[in-house]
XYZ file of C-alpha atoms in Angstrom:
276
model
C 152.519 51.751 64.553
C 156.265 51.208 64.115
C 155.906 49.241 60.996
C 155.309 50.125 57.230
C 155.486 48.565 53.867
C 156.857 50.636 50.923
C 157.366 49.958 47.213
C 160.221 51.358 45.287
C 161.735 51.454 41.843
C 164.901 49.515 41.812
C 166.817 52.660 40.657
C 165.882 54.042 44.232
C 168.715 51.649 45.603
C 171.457 52.735 43.139
C 172.617 55.201 45.928
C 173.304 53.815 49.450
C 170.100 53.173 51.517
C 170.145 52.932 55.343
C 167.447 52.888 58.030
C 167.365 52.350 61.797
C 164.525 49.675 61.355
C 164.769 45.912 60.579
C 164.178 45.578 56.790
C 162.906 42.708 54.772
C 163.526 43.673 51.080
C 161.770 41.495 48.276
C 162.480 41.691 44.428
C 163.322 39.661 41.376
C 165.431 39.967 38.438
C 169.216 39.704 38.071
C 172.178 41.725 38.841
C 174.361 42.639 41.987
C 173.142 43.817 45.702
C 175.753 45.174 48.055
C 175.353 44.960 51.844
C 177.870 46.911 53.987
C 180.142 47.225 50.895
C 180.207 43.495 50.041
C 178.957 42.639 46.611
C 176.784 39.595 45.995
C 175.157 38.480 42.807
C 171.459 37.440 42.383
C 169.214 35.828 39.772
C 165.659 35.278 40.173
C 163.356 35.910 43.243
C 165.453 37.212 46.230
C 164.605 38.260 49.692
C 167.179 40.211 52.003
C 166.953 40.558 55.748
C 168.717 43.677 57.228
C 169.371 44.770 60.599
C 169.374 48.287 61.518
C 171.927 50.512 60.062
C 173.040 48.080 57.441
C 173.971 49.833 54.123
C 172.165 48.347 50.832
C 172.785 49.140 47.209
C 171.078 47.361 44.195
C 172.257 47.181 40.606
C 169.738 45.492 38.216
C 169.579 44.434 34.682
C 165.801 44.785 34.910
C 163.316 47.561 36.134
C 161.424 45.563 38.687
C 159.740 47.123 41.760
C 161.259 46.643 45.300
C 158.947 45.963 48.132
C 160.378 46.622 51.584
C 158.728 45.985 54.949
C 160.241 48.029 57.727
C 159.713 47.174 61.385
C 161.244 48.620 64.353
C 162.850 46.397 67.248
C 160.276 47.802 69.769
C 157.346 46.676 67.631
C 158.756 43.213 66.796
C 161.752 41.906 68.774
C 163.550 39.087 66.836
C 165.537 38.232 69.947
C 162.291 38.023 72.026
C 160.639 35.896 69.442
C 163.675 33.515 69.015
C 161.769 30.558 70.231
C 159.085 30.919 67.565
C 161.420 32.040 64.667
C 165.068 31.095 64.857
C 166.182 34.043 62.587
C 168.674 35.936 64.576
C 171.932 34.536 63.467
C 170.481 33.015 60.550
C 168.389 35.777 58.579
C 169.738 38.689 60.449
C 173.226 39.236 62.271
C 175.420 36.799 60.529
C 178.478 37.902 58.990
C 179.531 34.678 57.483
C 176.503 33.927 55.219
C 174.973 35.683 52.106
C 172.300 37.784 53.670
C 170.219 37.233 50.592
C 167.783 34.198 50.325
C 166.644 32.587 46.963
C 162.851 32.144 46.730
C 160.675 30.011 44.691
C 158.138 31.777 42.683
C 155.500 30.524 44.994
C 157.015 31.853 47.996
C 157.916 34.928 46.367
C 154.261 35.701 45.409
C 152.894 34.550 48.795
C 155.211 36.958 50.952
C 154.287 39.694 48.372
C 150.664 38.792 49.270
C 151.564 39.005 52.939
C 153.131 42.353 52.589
C 149.838 43.393 51.025
C 147.797 42.170 54.010
C 150.183 43.941 56.532
C 149.684 47.097 54.689
C 145.801 46.661 54.724
C 145.760 45.670 58.404
C 147.509 48.520 59.327
C 145.442 51.181 57.429
C 142.283 49.335 59.312
C 143.822 50.191 62.730
C 141.646 47.502 64.401
C 142.252 46.721 67.973
C 143.542 43.378 66.869
C 145.661 44.554 63.952
C 148.955 44.758 65.767
C 148.580 41.019 66.662
C 147.676 40.032 63.256
C 150.604 42.024 61.783
C 153.023 40.390 64.104
C 151.734 37.124 63.234
C 152.171 37.825 59.368
C 155.826 38.989 60.363
C 156.402 35.802 62.124
C 155.029 33.815 58.984
C 157.536 35.810 56.629
C 160.683 35.169 58.847
C 159.476 31.500 59.308
C 159.408 31.101 55.342
C 162.920 32.787 55.082
C 164.450 30.728 57.684
C 163.125 27.467 56.404
C 164.469 28.411 52.783
C 167.916 29.573 54.142
C 168.431 26.746 56.250
C 167.544 24.224 53.547
C 169.763 26.107 51.164
C 172.827 26.079 53.495
C 172.134 22.382 54.286
C 172.566 21.474 50.565
C 176.025 22.937 50.017
C 177.425 19.575 49.801
C 179.468 19.099 46.472
C 183.087 17.949 47.199
C 184.502 21.200 45.474
C 182.462 23.522 47.845
C 183.182 21.833 51.147
C 184.438 24.423 53.666
C 188.085 25.078 53.559
C 189.669 23.848 56.812
C 191.759 27.039 57.300
C 188.647 29.041 56.733
C 186.736 27.123 59.326
C 189.267 27.180 61.824
C 189.633 30.998 61.251
C 185.898 31.285 62.050
C 185.995 29.267 65.276
C 189.118 31.365 66.478
C 187.432 34.507 65.699
C 184.292 33.743 67.666
C 186.500 32.975 70.691
C 188.956 35.715 70.333
C 187.530 38.617 68.438
C 187.130 40.767 71.787
C 190.821 40.696 72.525
C 192.558 39.903 69.225
C 192.090 42.129 66.323
C 195.097 41.623 64.278
C 195.426 39.197 61.203
C 198.781 37.908 62.516
C 197.443 36.436 65.599
C 195.069 34.149 63.601
C 197.530 33.153 61.103
C 200.228 32.303 63.933
C 197.567 30.264 65.450
C 196.909 28.241 62.390
C 200.702 28.090 61.729
C 200.229 29.591 58.083
C 201.035 32.879 56.458
C 199.009 35.884 56.434
C 198.560 35.542 52.646
C 197.457 31.923 52.871
C 194.838 32.512 55.559
C 193.569 35.535 53.570
C 193.069 33.534 50.257
C 191.429 30.756 52.189
C 188.862 33.084 54.038
C 188.264 35.278 50.856
C 187.362 32.079 48.879
C 185.032 30.664 51.546
C 183.264 34.026 52.908
C 183.842 36.378 50.063
C 185.463 38.554 52.564
C 189.045 39.208 53.925
C 189.883 38.176 57.519
C 190.293 41.880 58.563
C 186.784 42.578 57.086
C 185.318 39.592 59.166
C 187.342 40.803 62.195
C 185.972 44.244 62.109
C 182.416 43.028 61.331
C 182.327 40.663 64.207
C 183.460 43.452 66.578
C 180.751 45.929 65.173
C 177.950 43.124 65.370
C 178.821 42.354 69.120
C 178.801 46.190 69.770
C 175.386 46.585 67.961
C 173.937 43.655 70.038
C 175.451 45.239 73.332
C 173.892 48.587 72.641
C 170.535 47.225 71.622
C 170.113 44.322 74.196
C 171.785 45.737 77.356
C 171.857 48.908 79.501
C 175.623 48.926 79.602
C 177.230 52.160 78.997
C 179.337 53.073 75.821
C 182.383 53.030 78.098
C 181.548 49.595 79.531
C 180.863 48.232 75.981
C 184.064 49.782 74.479
C 185.917 47.888 77.531
C 184.367 44.670 77.075
C 185.301 44.610 73.347
C 188.981 45.244 74.154
C 189.173 48.920 73.583
C 191.002 50.977 76.289
C 189.817 54.192 74.890
C 185.929 54.903 74.509
C 186.628 57.643 72.136
C 188.552 55.483 69.940
C 185.747 52.696 70.266
C 183.181 55.483 69.216
C 185.360 56.469 66.098
C 185.737 52.973 65.207
C 182.066 52.276 65.471
C 181.083 55.512 63.562
C 183.342 54.579 60.699
C 181.824 51.330 60.130
C 178.191 52.111 60.838
C 177.750 55.775 59.887
C 176.881 57.059 63.466
C 178.013 57.098 66.969
C 177.298 54.320 69.363
C 175.092 56.646 71.276
C 173.348 57.736 68.144
C 172.846 54.291 67.233
C 171.282 53.408 70.470
C 168.965 56.332 70.436
C 167.797 55.385 66.795
C 167.311 51.680 67.231
C 166.495 51.682 70.943
C 166.940 49.299 73.758
C 165.303 46.113 73.150
C 162.553 44.731 75.469
C 164.982 41.762 76.336
C 167.347 44.258 78.217
C 164.235 45.673 80.073
C 162.957 42.215 81.009
C 166.434 41.237 82.622
C 166.533 44.026 85.025
């Protein structure tokens, strides 16, 4: 069964942690967590949703345990279940939002209990265990999606309204990332300097425009590797790389493995198989 629940000391995450599975990380305390080299502060009960091959570090002021649910995309495909749980692009695979979600103590304890039931159900190996576990996963993702969407919708104080230049950059990036990879293209489109754009984007998203451009390309590459049967050469071409080998080096530098190796580890989704 391609699923497991593990408990670690928080010090286990002081060095970089990577897995080919989807991961749901649950802990509480205060400190800093780092996902793909971007730092985020946390305080209280936190749940974190990681896609395959994302890199995690945790620096905590407390000695709490960290509970992690791992599931492979072949066991529970978030794209296939998008009608039931709208988590793809909210909890997973969103480069613009903080990947962590602040939980109430009640929801923290409830999800911890669901982790326990998943572990127990897995050990029983009953004929209905797989269906029950998938229902538990769906419930965890639904709670996370509800909490995340609620917290995003309440970002309304006047001084935290999105910067216009940052918002326009996001729209431009979504439309042009496959062909336009240079900062100058976006600042020219907005008729502002590179420095002005960089400050606006950094303030809004805690990342530089260049980081977001690179992350958007890598995110799309991961999707195409996982959700389609297209060759690496075809994917490279679709993402604006004339040289397949340059694309492979670009991908490996960001992810830590080659596109082919990523596809071998993560697999090709049932969604791709159903579309044939």
